[in-house]
CSV table of C-alpha atoms (C1' of nucleotides) in Angstrom, one decimal:
chain,number,residue,atom,x,y,z
P,1,MET,CA,-102.6,80.1,37.5
P,2,ARG,CA,-101.5,83.6,38.2
P,3,SER,CA,-104.3,85.2,36.3
P,4,ALA,CA,-106.6,85.9,39.0
P,5,LEU,CA,-103.5,87.7,40.5
P,6,ARG,CA,-103.2,89.8,37.4
P,7,SER,CA,-106.7,90.6,37.1
P,8,THR,CA,-106.9,92.1,40.5
P,9,LYS,CA,-104.0,94.1,39.7
P,10,SER,CA,-105.5,95.8,36.7
P,11,GLY,CA,-107.8,98.4,37.4
P,12,ARG,CA,-109.0,98.9,33.7
P,13,SER,CA,-112.3,97.6,32.2
P,14,PRO,CA,-111.9,93.6,32.5
P,15,ASP,CA,-112.5,93.5,28.8
P,16,ILE,CA,-109.7,95.3,27.3
P,17,THR,CA,-107.3,92.6,27.8
P,18,ALA,CA,-105.0,91.1,25.2
P,19,ARG,CA,-107.2,88.2,25.0
P,20,ALA,CA,-110.1,90.6,23.8
P,21,HIS,CA,-107.8,92.6,21.5
P,22,LEU,CA,-106.9,89.5,19.9
P,23,ARG,CA,-110.3,88.6,19.5
P,24,ASP,CA,-111.5,91.8,18.2
P,25,THR,CA,-108.6,91.6,15.6
P,26,ALA,CA,-109.8,88.3,14.4
P,27,ILE,CA,-113.5,89.3,13.9
P,28,ALA,CA,-112.1,92.3,11.8
P,29,LEU,CA,-110.1,89.9,9.8
P,30,PHE,CA,-112.8,86.9,9.6
P,31,SER,CA,-115.2,89.9,8.4
P,32,HIS,CA,-112.9,91.5,5.7
P,33,GLU,CA,-111.6,88.2,4.5
P,34,GLY,CA,-113.8,85.4,5.3
P,35,PHE,CA,-113.0,82.3,7.6
P,36,ARG,CA,-109.9,81.1,5.5
P,37,VAL,CA,-107.4,83.7,7.0
P,38,SER,CA,-104.6,81.9,8.7
P,39,VAL,CA,-104.0,82.0,12.4
P,40,ARG,CA,-100.6,83.6,11.4
P,41,ALA,CA,-102.3,86.5,9.8
P,42,ILE,CA,-104.6,87.2,12.6
P,43,ALA,CA,-101.4,87.2,14.9
P,44,GLU,CA,-99.4,89.6,12.5
P,45,ALA,CA,-102.3,91.8,12.5
P,46,ALA,CA,-102.6,92.0,16.2
P,47,GLY,CA,-98.9,92.4,16.4
P,48,VAL,CA,-98.2,89.2,18.5
P,49,SER,CA,-96.8,85.5,17.6
P,50,PRO,CA,-99.4,82.8,16.3
P,51,ALA,CA,-98.7,80.9,19.2
P,52,LEU,CA,-100.2,83.3,21.6
P,53,VAL,CA,-103.2,83.2,19.5
P,54,LEU,CA,-103.5,79.3,20.1
P,55,HIS,CA,-102.0,79.6,23.6
P,56,HIS,CA,-105.2,81.7,24.5
P,57,PHE,CA,-108.0,79.9,22.5
P,58,GLY,CA,-106.6,76.6,22.1
P,59,SER,CA,-107.5,75.8,18.4
P,60,LYS,CA,-108.5,78.0,15.8
P,61,ASP,CA,-111.8,76.6,16.2
P,62,GLY,CA,-111.8,77.6,19.6
P,63,LEU,CA,-111.2,81.2,18.3
P,64,ARG,CA,-114.1,81.1,16.0
P,65,GLN,CA,-116.3,80.1,18.8
P,66,GLU,CA,-115.3,82.8,21.2
P,67,CYS,CA,-115.8,85.2,18.2
P,68,ASP,CA,-119.2,83.7,17.2
P,69,THR,CA,-120.6,84.0,21.0
P,70,PHE,CA,-119.1,87.7,21.3
P,71,VAL,CA,-120.7,88.8,18.0
P,72,LEU,CA,-124.2,87.4,18.8
P,73,ALA,CA,-124.1,88.7,22.4
P,74,ARG,CA,-123.3,92.4,20.9
P,75,ILE,CA,-125.7,91.8,18.3
P,76,ARG,CA,-128.3,91.4,20.9
P,77,GLU,CA,-127.3,94.4,22.8
P,78,TYR,CA,-127.7,96.7,20.0
P,79,LYS,CA,-130.9,95.0,19.2
P,80,GLU,CA,-132.2,95.9,22.7
P,81,ASP,CA,-131.5,99.2,22.3
P,82,ALA,CA,-132.6,99.8,19.0
P,83,VAL,CA,-136.1,100.9,18.2
P,84,ARG,CA,-138.6,98.3,18.1
P,85,ARG,CA,-140.1,99.0,14.9
P,86,SER,CA,-136.9,99.3,12.5
P,87,THR,CA,-136.5,96.5,9.7
P,88,PRO,CA,-133.4,94.1,9.9
P,89,GLY,CA,-132.1,95.7,7.1
P,90,GLU,CA,-132.3,99.3,8.8
P,91,LEU,CA,-130.8,98.0,12.0
P,92,LEU,CA,-127.7,96.6,10.2
P,93,SER,CA,-126.9,99.5,8.6
P,94,ARG,CA,-127.4,101.7,11.7
P,95,MET,CA,-125.0,99.4,13.3
P,96,ALA,CA,-122.6,99.0,10.3
P,97,ALA,CA,-122.6,103.0,10.1
P,98,MET,CA,-120.5,102.9,13.5
P,99,ASP,CA,-117.1,102.2,12.7
P,100,GLU,CA,-116.7,100.1,15.9
P,101,SER,CA,-119.5,97.6,15.0
P,102,ALA,CA,-118.9,97.2,11.3
P,103,PRO,CA,-117.0,94.1,11.7
P,104,LEU,CA,-119.7,92.5,13.9
P,105,VAL,CA,-122.1,92.9,10.9
P,106,GLY,CA,-119.5,91.6,8.3
P,107,TYR,CA,-118.8,88.6,10.8
P,108,ALA,CA,-122.5,87.9,11.0
P,109,LEU,CA,-123.1,87.7,7.5
P,110,ARG,CA,-120.1,85.6,6.8
P,111,SER,CA,-121.3,83.0,9.1
P,112,LEU,CA,-124.7,83.2,7.6
P,113,GLN,CA,-123.0,81.7,4.5
P,114,ALA,CA,-121.0,79.2,6.2
P,115,GLY,CA,-124.2,78.0,8.2
P,116,GLY,CA,-122.7,77.5,11.5
P,117,GLU,CA,-124.4,77.6,15.1
P,118,LEU,CA,-124.2,81.4,15.1
P,119,ALA,CA,-126.0,81.3,11.7
P,120,HIS,CA,-128.6,79.8,13.2
P,121,SER,CA,-129.1,82.0,16.4
P,122,PHE,CA,-128.7,84.8,14.3
P,123,ILE,CA,-131.5,83.8,12.2
P,124,GLU,CA,-133.8,82.8,14.9
P,125,HIS,CA,-133.3,86.2,16.8
P,126,PHE,CA,-134.8,87.9,13.5
P,127,VAL,CA,-137.3,85.6,13.1
P,128,ALA,CA,-138.7,86.1,16.6
P,129,ASP,CA,-138.8,89.9,15.9
P,130,ALA,CA,-140.4,89.7,12.5
P,131,GLU,CA,-143.1,87.4,13.8
P,132,GLU,CA,-144.0,89.9,16.8
P,133,TRP,CA,-143.7,92.7,14.3
P,134,LEU,CA,-146.0,91.0,11.7
P,135,ALA,CA,-148.5,90.2,14.4
P,136,GLN,CA,-148.9,94.0,15.5
P,137,GLY,CA,-149.1,94.9,11.7
P,138,VAL,CA,-151.8,92.3,11.2
P,139,ALA,CA,-153.8,93.4,14.6
P,140,ALA,CA,-153.4,97.1,13.3
P,141,GLY,CA,-154.8,96.0,9.8
P,142,THR,CA,-151.7,97.1,8.0
P,143,ILE,CA,-150.3,93.9,7.4
P,144,ARG,CA,-152.6,91.0,5.8
P,145,PRO,CA,-152.9,87.7,8.0
P,146,SER,CA,-151.0,84.6,6.7
P,147,LEU,CA,-152.5,81.0,7.0
P,148,ASP,CA,-149.1,80.0,8.9
P,149,GLU,CA,-147.8,83.0,10.7
P,150,LYS,CA,-144.8,81.4,11.9
P,151,ALA,CA,-143.7,80.1,8.5
P,152,ARG,CA,-144.2,83.7,6.9
P,153,ALA,CA,-142.1,85.0,9.4
P,154,ARG,CA,-139.1,82.6,8.7
P,155,TYR,CA,-139.6,83.0,5.1
P,156,LEU,CA,-139.5,86.8,5.1
P,157,THR,CA,-136.6,86.5,7.5
P,158,ILE,CA,-134.5,84.0,5.1
P,159,GLN,CA,-135.8,86.1,2.0
P,160,GLY,CA,-134.5,89.2,3.1
P,161,PHE,CA,-130.9,88.0,4.0
P,162,GLY,CA,-130.7,85.4,1.3
P,163,SER,CA,-131.5,88.2,-1.3
P,164,MET,CA,-128.9,90.4,0.0
P,165,LEU,CA,-126.1,88.0,0.7
P,166,LEU,CA,-126.6,86.7,-3.1
P,167,ASP,CA,-126.8,90.2,-4.4
P,168,LEU,CA,-123.5,91.0,-2.5
P,169,ALA,CA,-121.9,87.7,-3.5
P,170,LEU,CA,-122.8,89.0,-7.3
P,171,ASN,CA,-122.0,92.6,-6.8
P,172,PRO,CA,-119.0,92.7,-4.4
P,173,PRO,CA,-118.5,96.1,-3.0
P,174,ALA,CA,-115.0,97.9,-3.5
P,175,ASP,CA,-114.2,97.9,0.3
P,176,PRO,CA,-115.7,94.5,1.9
P,177,GLY,CA,-115.3,96.4,5.3
P,178,ASP,CA,-117.8,99.1,4.1
P,179,PHE,CA,-120.9,97.4,5.2
P,180,ALA,CA,-123.0,100.5,4.9
P,181,ALA,CA,-121.9,101.1,1.2
P,182,ALA,CA,-122.8,97.8,0.3
P,183,MET,CA,-126.2,98.1,1.7
P,184,ARG,CA,-126.8,101.1,-0.3
P,185,GLY,CA,-125.7,99.4,-3.0
P,186,TYR,CA,-128.1,96.5,-2.4
P,187,LEU,CA,-131.0,99.0,-1.9
P,188,ALA,CA,-130.3,101.1,-4.9
P,189,ARG,CA,-130.6,97.9,-7.0
P,190,ASN,CA,-133.5,96.2,-5.2
P,191,GLY,CA,-135.3,98.9,-3.4
P,192,LEU,CA,-138.2,99.5,-5.6
P,193,PRO,CA,-139.0,96.1,-6.8
P,194,SER,CA,-138.8,94.6,-3.4
P,195,THR,CA,-141.3,97.5,-1.9
P,196,GLU,CA,-143.6,96.8,-5.0
P,197,LEU,CA,-143.6,93.1,-4.3
P,198,LEU,CA,-144.4,93.7,-0.5
P,199,THR,CA,-147.1,96.1,-1.3
P,200,GLN,CA,-148.8,94.8,-4.3
P,201,GLY,CA,-147.6,91.0,-4.8
P,202,LEU,CA,-147.0,89.9,-8.3
P,203,MET,CA,-150.0,88.6,-9.3
P,204,THR,CA,-153.4,90.2,-10.5
P,205,ASP,CA,-155.4,87.5,-8.8
P,206,ARG,CA,-155.5,84.4,-6.4
P,207,THR,CA,-155.6,81.7,-8.8
P,208,MET,CA,-152.0,80.6,-7.9
P,209,LEU,CA,-152.6,80.6,-4.1
P,210,ASP,CA,-155.8,78.7,-4.8
P,211,ALA,CA,-154.3,76.3,-7.0
P,212,TYR,CA,-151.3,75.6,-4.5
P,213,LEU,CA,-153.8,75.4,-1.5
P,214,LEU,CA,-155.9,72.8,-3.5
P,215,TYR,CA,-153.1,70.7,-4.9
P,216,VAL,CA,-150.1,70.8,-2.3
P,217,VAL,CA,-151.6,71.5,0.8
P,218,ASP,CA,-154.8,69.5,0.5
P,219,PRO,CA,-153.9,67.2,-2.5
P,220,PRO,CA,-156.8,65.3,-4.3
P,221,ALA,CA,-156.8,61.4,-3.6
C,1,MET,CA,-98.5,66.1,-29.8
C,2,ARG,CA,-100.1,62.6,-30.6
C,3,SER,CA,-103.7,63.5,-29.5
C,4,ALA,CA,-104.9,64.3,-32.7
C,5,LEU,CA,-104.0,60.6,-34.0
C,6,ARG,CA,-105.6,59.3,-30.9
C,7,SER,CA,-108.9,60.9,-31.5
C,8,THR,CA,-109.2,60.0,-34.9
C,9,LYS,CA,-108.4,56.5,-33.9
C,10,SER,CA,-111.5,56.4,-31.4
C,11,GLY,CA,-114.6,55.9,-33.0
C,12,ARG,CA,-116.6,56.6,-30.0
C,13,SER,CA,-118.2,59.8,-28.7
C,14,PRO,CA,-115.6,62.3,-28.7
C,15,ASP,CA,-116.3,63.3,-25.2
C,16,ILE,CA,-116.1,60.2,-23.3
C,17,THR,CA,-112.2,60.8,-23.1
C,18,ALA,CA,-110.4,60.3,-19.7
C,19,ARG,CA,-110.2,64.2,-19.6
C,20,ALA,CA,-113.9,64.0,-19.9
C,21,HIS,CA,-114.4,61.6,-17.1
C,22,LEU,CA,-112.1,63.3,-14.7
C,23,ARG,CA,-114.0,66.7,-15.5
C,24,ASP,CA,-117.3,64.8,-14.6
C,25,THR,CA,-115.9,63.2,-11.2
C,26,ALA,CA,-114.3,66.8,-10.2
C,27,ILE,CA,-117.9,68.1,-11.0
C,28,ALA,CA,-119.6,65.6,-8.8
C,29,LEU,CA,-117.1,65.9,-6.0
C,30,PHE,CA,-117.3,69.6,-6.1
C,31,SER,CA,-120.9,69.6,-6.1
C,32,HIS,CA,-121.2,67.2,-3.0
C,33,GLU,CA,-118.3,68.5,-0.9
C,34,GLY,CA,-117.6,72.0,-2.0
C,35,PHE,CA,-114.6,73.6,-3.7
C,36,ARG,CA,-112.2,73.0,-1.0
C,37,VAL,CA,-111.8,69.0,-2.3
C,38,SER,CA,-108.6,68.3,-3.1
C,39,VAL,CA,-106.8,67.4,-6.5
C,40,ARG,CA,-105.9,64.3,-4.8
C,41,ALA,CA,-109.7,63.7,-3.7
C,42,ILE,CA,-110.5,63.9,-7.4
C,43,ALA,CA,-107.9,61.9,-8.6
C,44,GLU,CA,-108.6,59.4,-6.0
C,45,ALA,CA,-112.2,59.2,-6.8
C,46,ALA,CA,-111.6,59.0,-10.3
C,47,GLY,CA,-109.0,56.2,-10.0
C,48,VAL,CA,-106.1,57.9,-11.4
C,49,SER,CA,-102.9,59.9,-10.0
C,50,PRO,CA,-102.8,63.4,-8.9
C,51,ALA,CA,-100.5,64.6,-11.4
C,52,LEU,CA,-102.7,63.4,-14.0
C,53,VAL,CA,-105.3,65.9,-13.1
C,54,LEU,CA,-103.0,68.5,-13.4
C,55,HIS,CA,-101.4,67.4,-16.7
C,56,HIS,CA,-104.6,67.7,-18.2
C,57,PHE,CA,-105.8,71.0,-16.8
C,58,GLY,CA,-102.7,72.6,-16.0
C,59,SER,CA,-103.9,73.6,-12.3
C,60,LYS,CA,-106.6,73.3,-10.1
C,61,ASP,CA,-108.1,76.6,-11.3
C,62,GLY,CA,-107.8,75.4,-14.9
C,63,LEU,CA,-110.0,72.4,-13.8
C,64,ARG,CA,-112.5,74.8,-12.0
C,65,GLN,CA,-112.7,77.0,-15.3
C,66,GLU,CA,-113.5,73.9,-17.5
C,67,CYS,CA,-116.1,72.5,-15.0
C,68,ASP,CA,-117.8,76.2,-15.1
C,69,THR,CA,-117.7,76.3,-18.8
C,70,PHE,CA,-119.2,72.6,-18.9
C,71,VAL,CA,-121.8,73.1,-16.4
C,72,LEU,CA,-123.1,76.4,-18.0
C,73,ALA,CA,-123.2,74.8,-21.6
C,74,ARG,CA,-125.4,71.8,-20.1
C,75,ILE,CA,-127.8,74.0,-18.2
C,76,ARG,CA,-128.6,76.0,-21.1
C,77,GLU,CA,-129.1,73.0,-23.5
C,78,TYR,CA,-131.5,71.8,-20.5
C,79,LYS,CA,-133.1,75.1,-20.7
C,80,GLU,CA,-133.5,75.0,-24.6
C,81,ASP,CA,-135.3,71.9,-24.1
C,82,ALA,CA,-137.4,72.6,-21.2
C,83,VAL,CA,-141.0,74.1,-21.5
C,84,ARG,CA,-140.7,77.7,-21.5
C,85,ARG,CA,-143.1,78.7,-18.5
C,86,SER,CA,-141.3,76.6,-15.9
C,87,THR,CA,-140.0,78.4,-13.0
C,88,PRO,CA,-136.5,78.1,-12.4
C,89,GLY,CA,-137.1,76.0,-9.3
C,90,GLU,CA,-139.1,73.6,-11.5
C,91,LEU,CA,-136.5,73.4,-14.3
C,92,LEU,CA,-133.7,72.9,-11.5
C,93,SER,CA,-135.9,69.9,-9.7
C,94,ARG,CA,-136.7,68.3,-13.0
C,95,MET,CA,-132.8,68.4,-14.0
C,96,ALA,CA,-131.9,67.1,-10.4
C,97,ALA,CA,-134.2,64.5,-10.5
C,98,MET,CA,-132.1,62.8,-13.4
C,99,ASP,CA,-129.2,61.2,-11.7
C,100,GLU,CA,-126.8,62.3,-14.4
C,101,SER,CA,-127.6,66.0,-14.2
C,102,ALA,CA,-128.2,66.1,-10.6
C,103,PRO,CA,-124.3,67.1,-9.8
C,104,LEU,CA,-124.5,70.0,-12.5
C,105,VAL,CA,-127.3,71.5,-10.2
C,106,GLY,CA,-125.2,71.2,-7.3
C,107,TYR,CA,-122.2,72.6,-8.9
C,108,ALA,CA,-124.2,75.7,-10.0
C,109,LEU,CA,-125.4,76.4,-6.4
C,110,ARG,CA,-122.2,76.0,-5.0
C,111,SER,CA,-120.5,78.7,-7.4
C,112,LEU,CA,-123.5,80.9,-6.5
C,113,GLN,CA,-122.3,81.0,-3.2
C,114,ALA,CA,-118.8,81.6,-4.4
C,115,GLY,CA,-120.1,84.6,-6.8
C,116,GLY,CA,-117.4,83.5,-9.6
C,117,GLU,CA,-118.1,84.3,-13.4
C,118,LEU,CA,-120.0,81.1,-13.6
C,119,ALA,CA,-122.4,82.8,-11.0
C,120,HIS,CA,-123.0,85.8,-13.1
C,121,SER,CA,-123.7,83.9,-16.1
C,122,PHE,CA,-125.9,81.4,-14.3
C,123,ILE,CA,-128.0,84.5,-12.9
C,124,GLU,CA,-128.1,86.4,-15.9
C,125,HIS,CA,-129.5,83.7,-18.0
C,126,PHE,CA,-132.3,83.1,-15.3
C,127,VAL,CA,-132.9,87.1,-15.4
C,128,ALA,CA,-133.4,87.2,-19.0
C,129,ASP,CA,-135.8,84.2,-18.9
C,130,ALA,CA,-137.7,85.9,-15.7
C,131,GLU,CA,-137.9,89.0,-17.8
C,132,GLU,CA,-139.4,87.2,-20.7
C,133,TRP,CA,-141.8,85.3,-18.7
C,134,LEU,CA,-143.0,88.5,-16.6
C,135,ALA,CA,-143.6,90.5,-19.8
C,136,GLN,CA,-145.9,87.7,-21.3
C,137,GLY,CA,-147.8,87.7,-17.7
C,138,VAL,CA,-148.1,91.3,-17.9
C,139,ALA,CA,-149.5,91.4,-21.4
C,140,ALA,CA,-151.7,88.7,-20.5
C,141,GLY,CA,-153.2,90.4,-17.6
C,142,THR,CA,-152.0,88.0,-15.0
C,143,ILE,CA,-148.9,89.9,-13.5
C,144,ARG,CA,-149.1,93.2,-12.5
C,145,PRO,CA,-146.7,95.8,-14.3
C,146,SER,CA,-143.5,97.2,-12.5
C,147,LEU,CA,-142.1,100.6,-12.6
C,148,ASP,CA,-139.1,99.0,-13.4
C,149,GLU,CA,-139.2,95.9,-15.0
C,150,LYS,CA,-135.7,94.9,-15.5
C,151,ALA,CA,-134.8,95.8,-11.9
C,152,ARG,CA,-137.9,93.3,-11.1
C,153,ALA,CA,-136.8,90.6,-12.9
C,154,ARG,CA,-133.3,90.7,-11.5
C,155,TYR,CA,-134.9,91.0,-7.8
C,156,LEU,CA,-137.2,88.2,-8.3
C,157,THR,CA,-134.1,85.8,-9.5
C,158,ILE,CA,-132.0,86.7,-6.8
C,159,GLN,CA,-134.5,86.7,-4.3
C,160,GLY,CA,-135.5,83.1,-5.4
C,161,PHE,CA,-132.3,81.7,-5.4
C,162,GLY,CA,-131.0,83.6,-2.7
C,163,SER,CA,-134.0,82.5,-0.3
C,164,MET,CA,-133.2,78.9,-1.5
C,165,LEU,CA,-129.1,78.9,-0.8
C,166,LEU,CA,-129.8,80.4,2.6
C,167,ASP,CA,-132.4,78.0,3.6
C,168,LEU,CA,-130.3,75.1,2.4
C,169,ALA,CA,-127.4,76.3,4.2
C,170,LEU,CA,-129.5,76.7,7.6
C,171,ASN,CA,-131.2,73.3,6.9
C,172,PRO,CA,-128.4,71.2,5.3
C,173,PRO,CA,-130.2,67.9,3.7
C,174,ALA,CA,-128.8,64.7,4.9
C,175,ASP,CA,-127.6,63.8,1.4
C,176,PRO,CA,-126.1,67.1,-0.2
C,177,GLY,CA,-126.0,65.3,-3.2
C,178,ASP,CA,-129.9,64.7,-3.3
C,179,PHE,CA,-130.9,68.1,-4.7
C,180,ALA,CA,-134.2,66.8,-5.3
C,181,ALA,CA,-134.7,66.2,-1.7
C,182,ALA,CA,-133.1,69.2,-0.5
C,183,MET,CA,-135.9,71.3,-2.9
C,184,ARG,CA,-138.9,69.3,-1.6
C,185,GLY,CA,-137.7,70.5,1.9
C,186,TYR,CA,-137.3,74.1,1.1
C,187,LEU,CA,-141.0,74.1,-0.6
C,188,ALA,CA,-142.3,72.3,2.2
C,189,ARG,CA,-141.1,75.0,4.6
C,190,ASN,CA,-141.4,78.0,2.2
C,191,GLY,CA,-144.0,77.0,-0.5
C,192,LEU,CA,-147.1,78.6,1.4
C,193,PRO,CA,-145.6,82.1,2.6
C,194,SER,CA,-143.9,82.5,-0.9
C,195,THR,CA,-147.0,81.9,-2.7
C,196,GLU,CA,-149.0,84.1,-0.2
C,197,LEU,CA,-146.5,87.0,-0.9
C,198,LEU,CA,-146.5,86.5,-4.8
C,199,THR,CA,-150.4,86.5,-5.0
C,200,GLN,CA,-151.4,89.1,-2.1
C,201,GLY,CA,-148.4,91.0,-0.9
C,202,LEU,CA,-147.5,91.6,2.5
C,203,MET,CA,-149.3,95.1,3.2
C,204,THR,CA,-153.1,96.0,2.8
C,205,ASP,CA,-152.3,99.3,1.2
C,206,ARG,CA,-149.9,101.1,-0.8
C,207,THR,CA,-148.7,103.6,1.8
C,208,MET,CA,-145.4,101.9,2.0
C,209,LEU,CA,-145.0,102.0,-1.8
C,210,ASP,CA,-145.9,105.5,-2.0
C,211,ALA,CA,-143.8,106.7,0.8
C,212,TYR,CA,-140.6,104.8,-1.2
C,213,LEU,CA,-141.3,106.5,-4.2
C,214,LEU,CA,-141.8,110.2,-2.6
C,215,TYR,CA,-138.9,109.8,-0.2
C,216,VAL,CA,-136.4,107.7,-2.0
C,217,VAL,CA,-137.1,107.6,-5.6
C,218,ASP,CA,-137.7,111.3,-5.8
C,219,PRO,CA,-136.7,112.9,-2.6
C,220,PRO,CA,-138.0,116.4,-1.5
C,221,ALA,CA,-135.4,119.0,-1.5
L,1,DG,C1',-101.4,59.4,-21.4
L,2,DT,C1',-100.1,57.6,-17.0
L,3,DC,C1',-97.3,57.2,-13.6
L,4,DT,C1',-93.9,57.8,-9.2
L,5,DA,C1',-91.0,60.8,-6.7
L,6,DT,C1',-90.4,65.1,-5.5
L,7,DA,C1',-90.2,70.1,-4.8
L,8,DT,C1',-92.3,74.1,-2.3
L,9,DA,C1',-95.3,76.5,0.3
L,10,DA,C1',-99.0,77.2,3.7
L,11,DT,C1',-101.3,75.4,7.4
L,12,DG,C1',-102.7,74.2,12.6
L,13,DA,C1',-100.6,73.0,16.5
L,14,DT,C1',-96.7,71.9,20.3
L,15,DA,C1',-92.7,72.2,23.2
L,16,DG,C1',-90.2,74.8,26.1
L,17,DA,C1',-87.2,78.8,27.4
L,18,DC,C1',-88.1,83.4,29.4
Q,1,DG,C1',-98.1,86.0,28.8
Q,2,DT,C1',-95.4,85.9,25.3
Q,3,DC,C1',-91.7,84.4,22.6
Q,4,DT,C1',-88.8,81.1,19.2
Q,5,DA,C1',-88.2,77.0,17.0
Q,6,DT,C1',-90.4,73.3,15.4
Q,7,DC,C1',-93.2,69.5,14.1
Q,8,DA,C1',-96.6,67.0,11.3
Q,9,DT,C1',-99.8,67.6,8.0
Q,10,DT,C1',-101.8,68.9,3.9
Q,11,DA,C1',-101.9,71.3,-0.4
Q,12,DT,C1',-100.7,72.6,-5.5
Q,13,DA,C1',-97.4,71.9,-8.5
Q,14,DT,C1',-93.3,70.0,-11.4
Q,15,DA,C1',-89.6,66.4,-13.3
Q,16,DG,C1',-88.8,63.0,-15.5
Q,17,DA,C1',-89.1,57.5,-16.3
Q,18,DC,C1',-92.1,54.5,-18.9
DNA sequence: GTCTATATAATGATAGAC
DNA sequence: GTCTATCATTATATAGAC
């Protein structure tokens, strides 16, 4: 009721409210410990009472949704600013290198594993980028054309993030918050083979692809 | 105390005990709903009291460990029997096609996402297989050699499972228990682009690989 | 081996004072 | 906006009878 009055009274940035502080704390904790952290833990980290958290967001789910939309919005901002031809991994690395935005990356990765709505938006965004990037490469002659460009863009995106998620789950970094270090570990382990695969493929000839096209895409009656 | 007596009395297979039944029920439920299912739910599904479950396994963690070791052992058995040149995906599909072993596959996949000890054993096993399979292909001339065969075997394994896990998290099957159907969905979405990637790679020339080798593997001083 | 009853701890959420 | 106090639920786990 009185919030309008209060907002006019405050001359500072409208986002440095207690509510925003709570949301940022929640993102940091979700990123660091996963979505199982309790409302109590978030409240304690923020130095307020648990009741206040629920007062602001209604429920833990409400808090989650606010975090989701905020993280997605911020990642979109970063992507607008970033150079277009950077790969998703490079973009995330650069984001994570900044202390302020590292939790955003961790949060996004957590939600990818959880598979919610943010995960979909997140992936769709990178799929769209990949499609454009691939199309430019095909036009320039540096990338081979595909029989299904959309499917390839989606596959490469899922393949990249999926490999990273599983690799990090199997080799958990000492500090879960230091995403940049985690990313370095991933690249140290997989940089060479993934580059080999992208540049040379695995097979020496087309027989496997031809078999797939013949028996799966256009099966004999 | 009296269990030795009972086991001698029973002339049936030593694994069809109530304990084994409980374990199987737990695996089915873990596979279907994830590791957050309560001991209560498992007990109810098995038609016993929650206390009995804990009586047998000491704790929920004890139950988890017993399920882990059992699942790993069974998957190893299947792999021994299976034809050697089948891919991991084919193997799991064949396993999942059998009603009896489908929960094992689901359980293994869940534990991959959780990233525990079973996940490591599971992956290591498939990495070892991949390495042998790749070596045979290289010897036969059907597969290109790699500068780091071990790293490639690990990467391809992680890449395959990681892509599948993320794809399934983003496109959850109607029936989480029907792994075979889930796998068909995954292949329908990604079969073509993954086959293209394996046979042809993505790039039209070696410049990306050469750049990687020059600046990352052997960086200029 | 199996049960009932209970202890204990943690969670998300609410009520109401200030 | 923020708190204290409390509720209702759920979880794992234990004690002890049968």
